[in-house]
XYZ file of C-alpha atoms in Angstrom:
470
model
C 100.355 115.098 121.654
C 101.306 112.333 119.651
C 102.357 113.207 116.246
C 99.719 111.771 113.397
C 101.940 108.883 112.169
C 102.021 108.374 107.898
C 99.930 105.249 107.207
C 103.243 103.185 105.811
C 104.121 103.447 109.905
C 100.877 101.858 111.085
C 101.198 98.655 110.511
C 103.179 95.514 111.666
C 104.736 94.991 108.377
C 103.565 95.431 104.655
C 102.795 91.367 103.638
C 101.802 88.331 106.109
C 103.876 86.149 107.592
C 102.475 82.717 108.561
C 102.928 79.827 109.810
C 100.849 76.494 109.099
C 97.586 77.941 110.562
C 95.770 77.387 113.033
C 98.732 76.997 115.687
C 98.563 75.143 118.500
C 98.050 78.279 120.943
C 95.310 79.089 118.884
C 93.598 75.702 118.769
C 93.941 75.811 122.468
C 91.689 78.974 122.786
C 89.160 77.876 120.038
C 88.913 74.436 122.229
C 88.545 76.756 125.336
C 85.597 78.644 123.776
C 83.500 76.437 122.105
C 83.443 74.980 126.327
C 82.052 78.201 127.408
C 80.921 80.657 124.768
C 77.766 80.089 122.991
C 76.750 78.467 120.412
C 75.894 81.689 118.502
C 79.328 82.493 117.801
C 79.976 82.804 114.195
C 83.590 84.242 113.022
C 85.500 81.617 114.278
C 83.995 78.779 112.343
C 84.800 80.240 109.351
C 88.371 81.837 109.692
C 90.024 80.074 112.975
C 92.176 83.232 114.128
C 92.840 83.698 118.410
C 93.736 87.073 118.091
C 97.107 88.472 120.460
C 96.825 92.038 118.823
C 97.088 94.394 115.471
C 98.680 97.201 114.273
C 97.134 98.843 110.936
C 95.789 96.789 108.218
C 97.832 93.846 110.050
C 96.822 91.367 112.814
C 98.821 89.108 114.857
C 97.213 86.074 116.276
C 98.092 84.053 119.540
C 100.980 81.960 117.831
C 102.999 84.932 116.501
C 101.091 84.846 112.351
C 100.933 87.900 110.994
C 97.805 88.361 108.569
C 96.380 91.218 106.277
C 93.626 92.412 106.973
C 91.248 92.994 104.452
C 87.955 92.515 107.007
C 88.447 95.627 109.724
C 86.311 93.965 112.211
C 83.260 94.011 109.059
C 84.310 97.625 108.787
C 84.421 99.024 111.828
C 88.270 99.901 112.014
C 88.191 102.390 108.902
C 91.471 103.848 110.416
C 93.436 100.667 111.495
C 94.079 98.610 114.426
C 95.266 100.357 117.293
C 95.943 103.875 115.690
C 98.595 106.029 118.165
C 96.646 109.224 117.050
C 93.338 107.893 118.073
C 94.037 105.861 120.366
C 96.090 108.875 122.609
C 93.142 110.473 122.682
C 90.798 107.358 123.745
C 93.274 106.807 126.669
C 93.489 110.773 127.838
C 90.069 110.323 128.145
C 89.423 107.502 130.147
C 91.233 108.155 132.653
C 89.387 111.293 132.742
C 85.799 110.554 132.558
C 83.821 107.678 130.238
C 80.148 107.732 130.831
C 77.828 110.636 130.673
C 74.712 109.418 129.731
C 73.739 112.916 127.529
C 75.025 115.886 129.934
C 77.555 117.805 127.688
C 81.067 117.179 127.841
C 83.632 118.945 125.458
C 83.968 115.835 123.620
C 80.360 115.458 122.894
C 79.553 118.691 121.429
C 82.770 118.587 119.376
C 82.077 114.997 117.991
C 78.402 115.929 117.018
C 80.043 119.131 115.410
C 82.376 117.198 113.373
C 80.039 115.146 112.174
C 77.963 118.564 111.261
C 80.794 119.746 109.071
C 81.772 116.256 107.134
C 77.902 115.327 106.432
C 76.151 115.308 102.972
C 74.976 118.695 101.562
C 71.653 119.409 102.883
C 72.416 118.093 106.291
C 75.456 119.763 107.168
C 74.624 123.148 108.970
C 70.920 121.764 109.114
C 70.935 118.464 111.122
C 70.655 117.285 114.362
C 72.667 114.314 116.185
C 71.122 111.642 118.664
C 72.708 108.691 120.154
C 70.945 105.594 121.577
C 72.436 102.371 122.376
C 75.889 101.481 121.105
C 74.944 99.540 117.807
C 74.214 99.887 114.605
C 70.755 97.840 115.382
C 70.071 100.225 118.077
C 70.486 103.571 115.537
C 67.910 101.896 113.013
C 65.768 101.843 116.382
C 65.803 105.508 116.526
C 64.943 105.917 113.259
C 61.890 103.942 113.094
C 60.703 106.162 115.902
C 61.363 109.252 114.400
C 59.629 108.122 111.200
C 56.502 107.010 113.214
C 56.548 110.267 115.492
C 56.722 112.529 112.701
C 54.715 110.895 109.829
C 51.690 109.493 112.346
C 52.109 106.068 109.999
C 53.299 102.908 110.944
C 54.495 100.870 108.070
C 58.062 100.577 106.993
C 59.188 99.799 103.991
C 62.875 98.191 103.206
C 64.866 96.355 100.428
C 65.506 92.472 99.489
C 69.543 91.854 100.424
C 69.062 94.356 102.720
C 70.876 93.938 106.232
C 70.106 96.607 109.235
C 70.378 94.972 112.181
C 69.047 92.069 114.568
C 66.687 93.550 117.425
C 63.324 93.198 116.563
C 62.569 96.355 114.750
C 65.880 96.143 112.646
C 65.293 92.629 111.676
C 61.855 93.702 110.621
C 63.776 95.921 108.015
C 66.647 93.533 107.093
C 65.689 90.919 104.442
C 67.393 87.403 105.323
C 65.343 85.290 106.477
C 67.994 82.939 108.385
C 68.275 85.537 110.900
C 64.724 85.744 111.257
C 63.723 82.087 111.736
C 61.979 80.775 114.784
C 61.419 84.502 116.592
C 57.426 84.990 115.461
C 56.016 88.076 114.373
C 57.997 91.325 114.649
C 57.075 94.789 113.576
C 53.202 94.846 111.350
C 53.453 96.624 108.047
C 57.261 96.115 107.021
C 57.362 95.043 103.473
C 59.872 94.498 101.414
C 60.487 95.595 97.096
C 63.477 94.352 94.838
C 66.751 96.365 95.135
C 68.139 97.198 91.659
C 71.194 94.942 90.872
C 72.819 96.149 87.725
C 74.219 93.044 87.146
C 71.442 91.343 87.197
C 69.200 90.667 83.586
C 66.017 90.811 82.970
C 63.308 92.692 80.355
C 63.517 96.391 79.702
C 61.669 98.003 81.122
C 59.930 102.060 80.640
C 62.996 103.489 82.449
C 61.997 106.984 81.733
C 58.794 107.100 83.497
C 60.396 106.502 86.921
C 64.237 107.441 86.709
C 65.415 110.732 86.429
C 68.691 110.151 84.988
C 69.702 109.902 81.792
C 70.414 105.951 80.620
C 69.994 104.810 84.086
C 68.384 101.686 85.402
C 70.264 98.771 83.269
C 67.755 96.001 82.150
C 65.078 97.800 83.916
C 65.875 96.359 86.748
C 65.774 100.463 88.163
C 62.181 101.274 87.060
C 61.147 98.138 88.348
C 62.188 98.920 91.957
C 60.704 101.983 91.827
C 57.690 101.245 90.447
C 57.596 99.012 93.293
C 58.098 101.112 95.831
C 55.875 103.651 94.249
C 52.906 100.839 93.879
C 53.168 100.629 98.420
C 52.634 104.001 98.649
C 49.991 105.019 95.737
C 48.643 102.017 94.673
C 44.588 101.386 95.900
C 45.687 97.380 96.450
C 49.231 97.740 96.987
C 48.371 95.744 100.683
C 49.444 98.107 103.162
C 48.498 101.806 104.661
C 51.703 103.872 103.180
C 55.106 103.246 105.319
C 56.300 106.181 107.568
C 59.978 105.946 105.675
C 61.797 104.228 103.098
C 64.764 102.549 104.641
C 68.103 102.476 102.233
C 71.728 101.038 102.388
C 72.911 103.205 99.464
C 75.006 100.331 98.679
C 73.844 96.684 99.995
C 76.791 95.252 102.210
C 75.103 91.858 103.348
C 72.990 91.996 100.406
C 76.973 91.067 98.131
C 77.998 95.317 97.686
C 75.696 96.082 95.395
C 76.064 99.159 93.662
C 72.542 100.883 92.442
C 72.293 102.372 89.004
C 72.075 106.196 88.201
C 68.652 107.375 89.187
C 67.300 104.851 91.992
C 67.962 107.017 94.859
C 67.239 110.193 93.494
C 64.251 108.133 92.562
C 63.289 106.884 96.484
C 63.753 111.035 96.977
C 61.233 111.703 94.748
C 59.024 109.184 95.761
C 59.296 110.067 99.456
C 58.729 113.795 98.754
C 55.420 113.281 96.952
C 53.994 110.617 99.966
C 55.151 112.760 102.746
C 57.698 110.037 104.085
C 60.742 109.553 105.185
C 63.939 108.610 103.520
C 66.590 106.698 105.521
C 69.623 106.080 104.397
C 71.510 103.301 106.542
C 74.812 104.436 106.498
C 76.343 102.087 108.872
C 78.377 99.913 106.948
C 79.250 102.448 103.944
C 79.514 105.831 106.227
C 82.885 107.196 107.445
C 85.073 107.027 104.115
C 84.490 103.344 104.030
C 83.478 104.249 100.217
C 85.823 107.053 99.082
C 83.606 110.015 100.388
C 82.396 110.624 104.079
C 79.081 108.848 103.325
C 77.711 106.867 100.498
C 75.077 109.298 99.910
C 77.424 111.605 98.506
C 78.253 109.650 95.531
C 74.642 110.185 93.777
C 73.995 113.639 95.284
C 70.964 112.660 97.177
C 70.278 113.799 100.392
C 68.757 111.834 102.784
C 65.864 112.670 105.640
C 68.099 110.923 108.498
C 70.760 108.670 108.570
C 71.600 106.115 110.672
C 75.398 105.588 111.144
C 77.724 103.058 113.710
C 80.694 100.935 112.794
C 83.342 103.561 111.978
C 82.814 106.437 113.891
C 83.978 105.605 117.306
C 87.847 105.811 115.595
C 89.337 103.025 117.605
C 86.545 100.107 117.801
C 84.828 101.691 120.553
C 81.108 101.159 120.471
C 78.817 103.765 119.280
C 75.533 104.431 117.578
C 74.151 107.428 115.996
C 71.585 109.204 113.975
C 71.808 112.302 111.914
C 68.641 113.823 110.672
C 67.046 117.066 109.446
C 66.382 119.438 112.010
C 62.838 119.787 110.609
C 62.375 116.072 112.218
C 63.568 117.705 115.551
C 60.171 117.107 116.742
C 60.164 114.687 120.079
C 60.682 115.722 123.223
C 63.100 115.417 126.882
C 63.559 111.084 126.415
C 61.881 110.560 123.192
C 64.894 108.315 122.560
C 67.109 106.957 124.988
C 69.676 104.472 125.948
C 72.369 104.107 128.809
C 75.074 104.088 127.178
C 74.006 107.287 124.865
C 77.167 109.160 126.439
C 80.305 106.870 125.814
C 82.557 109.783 125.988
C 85.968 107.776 125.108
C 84.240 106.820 121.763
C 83.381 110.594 121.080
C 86.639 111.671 121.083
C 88.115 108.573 119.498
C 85.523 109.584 116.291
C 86.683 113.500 116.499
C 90.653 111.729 116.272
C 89.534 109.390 113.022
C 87.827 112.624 111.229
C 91.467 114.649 112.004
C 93.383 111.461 110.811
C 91.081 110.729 107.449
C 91.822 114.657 106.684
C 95.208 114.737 107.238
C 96.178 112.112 105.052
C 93.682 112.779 102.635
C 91.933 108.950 103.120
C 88.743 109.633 101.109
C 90.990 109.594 98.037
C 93.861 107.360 98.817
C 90.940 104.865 99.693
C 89.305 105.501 95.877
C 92.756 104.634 94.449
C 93.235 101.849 96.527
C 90.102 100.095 96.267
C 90.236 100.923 92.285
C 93.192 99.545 91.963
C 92.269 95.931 94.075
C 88.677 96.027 91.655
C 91.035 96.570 88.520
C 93.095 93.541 89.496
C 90.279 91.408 90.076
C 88.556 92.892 86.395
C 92.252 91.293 84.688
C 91.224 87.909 86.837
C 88.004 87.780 85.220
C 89.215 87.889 81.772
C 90.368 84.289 82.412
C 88.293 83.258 84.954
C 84.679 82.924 83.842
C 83.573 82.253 87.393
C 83.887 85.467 88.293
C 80.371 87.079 87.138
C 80.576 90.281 88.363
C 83.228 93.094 90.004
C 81.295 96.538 91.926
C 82.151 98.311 94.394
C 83.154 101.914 95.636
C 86.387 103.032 97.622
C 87.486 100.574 100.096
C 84.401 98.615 99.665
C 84.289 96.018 97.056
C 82.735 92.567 96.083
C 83.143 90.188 93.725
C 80.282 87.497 92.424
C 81.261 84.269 91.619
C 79.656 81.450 89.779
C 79.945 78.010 89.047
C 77.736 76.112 85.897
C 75.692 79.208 85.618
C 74.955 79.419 89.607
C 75.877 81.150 92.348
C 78.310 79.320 94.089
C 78.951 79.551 97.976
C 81.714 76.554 98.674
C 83.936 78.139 95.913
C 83.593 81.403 98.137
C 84.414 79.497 101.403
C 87.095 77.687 99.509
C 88.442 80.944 98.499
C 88.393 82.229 101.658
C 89.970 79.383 103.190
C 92.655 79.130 101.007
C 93.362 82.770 101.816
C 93.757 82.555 105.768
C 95.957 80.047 105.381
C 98.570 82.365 102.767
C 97.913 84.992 105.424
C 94.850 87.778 104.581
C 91.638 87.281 106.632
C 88.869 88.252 104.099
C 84.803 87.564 104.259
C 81.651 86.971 102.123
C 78.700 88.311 101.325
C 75.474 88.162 99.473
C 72.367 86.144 99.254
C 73.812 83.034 98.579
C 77.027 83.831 100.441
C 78.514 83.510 97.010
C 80.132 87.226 96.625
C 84.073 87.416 97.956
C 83.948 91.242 100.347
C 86.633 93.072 100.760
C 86.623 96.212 103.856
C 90.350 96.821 104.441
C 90.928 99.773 106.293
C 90.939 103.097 104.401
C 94.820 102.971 105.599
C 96.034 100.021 103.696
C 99.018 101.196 101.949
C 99.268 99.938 97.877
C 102.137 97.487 98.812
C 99.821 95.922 101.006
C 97.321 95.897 98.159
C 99.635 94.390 95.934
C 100.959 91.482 98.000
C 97.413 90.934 99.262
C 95.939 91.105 95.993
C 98.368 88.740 94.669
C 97.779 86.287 97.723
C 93.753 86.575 96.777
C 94.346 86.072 92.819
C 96.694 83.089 93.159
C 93.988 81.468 95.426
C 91.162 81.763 93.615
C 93.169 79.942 90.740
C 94.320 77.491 92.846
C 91.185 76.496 94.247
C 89.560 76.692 91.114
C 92.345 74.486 89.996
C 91.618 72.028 92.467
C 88.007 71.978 91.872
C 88.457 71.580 88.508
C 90.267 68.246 89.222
């Protein structure tokens, strides 16, 4: 077996080492796939990388550029690029055996146990494990079903920012409406309530009625949401029959990694126990460490009903979606949710690896430290750059608002960006006005690589603030 290599040994180097990008061998492969590919394709407009192959928190494109990478595939590589100790494992097994629709395989039933022993208290030791299809989108799926199927109701009920996916009962749940335009109706009955934003004013409001905590909720913003939510379920006019579930990222990724205050989800737990619903927490983007602690969930104490997970846990990139949920919900029968690929067996044991790999070298904390310390540099930006409105984020999870004459301000973010890819680290956006800078390393970026890559992202936001200033 492989020997589980320290994280300093993962990666290609510890700072980028670029050329003037895009090279030419790159251009040639952009040219060659805006000819075939389709039109839908997105990354490549915005960060021109032809990628030859990556170690770590490191990429190497076509032309021999080395990059930081402070995306992870929009956290799906929570481990690294290419990991030896995962990726041994992935390669025993396919030449072994790959798809097994659900018949049990060793690597099944030791994956779903895994998952058993890291999952929040409440589930672990009480849950159940289904996969579907191999996407996030197709997890949500599942979950709507097993709402309907064990509430009787039909009616969802999701967040503004929110993102859970793109087939057609996910994009009933997520919120942006670009991704929505031009495909009719979808799914009767979703609705959609304000997500607290912290950072956002507005009036006080009675906090106390709604949030348990103690001085949670800033500005109201809290009770509001709740009261919201509460209003769908047990108001006489609130305009719908009551939703089956309440669906939750416990922090908004799309939506610009928005942290909720104290009280809102312990809040969505009480108001789901007294209606009889469902709480879903969408764990997709936030789940496997990505936030300092297995799940999101964990951070506020809250236990969810189900949640949906994907990204992450297939270790290596391999594709894979899941539900947990309470074995209480355990209720369909042989087929009550399906999908071919439901048995990717390479993908099991590639998650099993990444669990034994985040435990051994103790990622859940080196990713809090990490991710502290990138937020605490961009905190000492903001004391001389008044564009930058707001700093949250958990773990290795992080996003940073930015504004320009008092609104949010989307080309300073591309600009940003830009001006990044081209010192060498490939980072995204977020939010809804694309105007929040988001940051997913992988949990195993090492705090040299922090350092040079937080110096990179500091130096270009105050040169391109420099130049737009001129």
């Amino acid at each position: 077996m492989v020997a589980s290599p320290p994280i300093d040994e993962l990666h290609f180097s510890m700072e980028p080492d670029v050329e003037p990008v895009p090279g030419p061998q790159t251009e040639r492969l952009l040219e060659r796939q805006r000819e075939v590919d389709s039109n839908a394709v997105a990354y490549p407009r915005r960060i021109p990388v032809a990628l030859e192959e990556a170690k770590g928190a490191t990429i190497r494109d076509v032309d021999g550029n080395t990059f930081l990478d402070f995306f992870a595939g929009i956290g799906v590589l929570n481990v690294g690029h290419s990991n030896p100790y995962v990726l041994e494992g992935v390669h025993e097994q396919l030449d072994k055996l790959t798809h097994t629709v659900d018949f049990p395989t060793e690597a099944r039933i030791e994956f779903i146990e895994r998952l058993n022993d890291i999952a929040p208290d409440g589930l672990s030791g009480n849950s159940k494990v289904i996969f579907g299809g191999p996407s996030g989108s197709d997890a949500i799926e599942g979950s709507i079903k097993l709402a309907k199927h064990n509430t009787g109701r039909h009616g969802t009920l999701a967040f503004e920012g929110s993102y859970h996916g793109t087939t057609a009962g996910a994009l009933s749940l997520t919120a942006g409406k670009a991704y929505k335009e031009g495909y009719g109706p979808l799914l009767a009955d979703a609705v959609h309530v304000p997500f607290p934003n912290p950072s956002e004013p507005g009036p006080s409001g009675d906090v106390e009625s709604f949030c348990p905590a103690e001085n949670c909720c800033q500005a109201g913003t809290c009770a509001r949401a709740l009261d919201a939510v509460q209003r769908k379920f047990e108001g006489p006019y609130g305009g719908h029959e009551s939703p089956a579930g309440i669906w939750v990222e416990p922090i908004q990724g799309e939506g610009g990694v928005v942290v909720p205050p104290e009280g809102f989800l312990e809040g969505l737990r009480d108001i789901a126990d007294d209606n009889d619903a469902m709480l879903i927490f969408d764990e997709i983007q936030t789940g496997f460490g990505r936030t300092g602690e297995w799940f999101a969930a964990e951070h506020w104490d809250v236990t969810p009903d189900a949640m949906t997970m994907a990204k992450g846990i297939g270790g290596s990139g391999l594709p894979i979606g899941a539900m947990m949920y309470h074995e209480e919900y355990d209720t369909w029968g042989p087929g009550g949710h399906v999908g071919t690929f439901r048995g990717n067996v390479p993908a099991f044991v590639g998650g099993t690896r990444a669990i034994e790999y985040v435990e051994e070298h103790d990622l859940l904390d080196h990713a809090t430290e990490v991710g502290g310390y990138i937020r605490s540099r961009f905190r000492e930006l903001a004391e001389d750059v008044p564009e930058i409105v707001d700093i949250r984020g958990k773990g290795q999870f992080t996003g940073v608002e930015f504004e320009v004459d008092g609104g949010p301000s989307k080309s300073l973010v591309e600009s940003i960006q830009r001006e990044c890819y081209h010192r060498g680290v490939l980072v995204w956006y977020a939010g809804r006005h694309k105007s929040v800078l988001r940051l997913l390393p992988p949990l195993v970026l090492t705090q040299r690589q922090a350092e040079v890559g937080m110096d990179i992202i500091t130096d270009s936001v105050r040169d391109v603030l420099a130049d737009h200033g001129e």
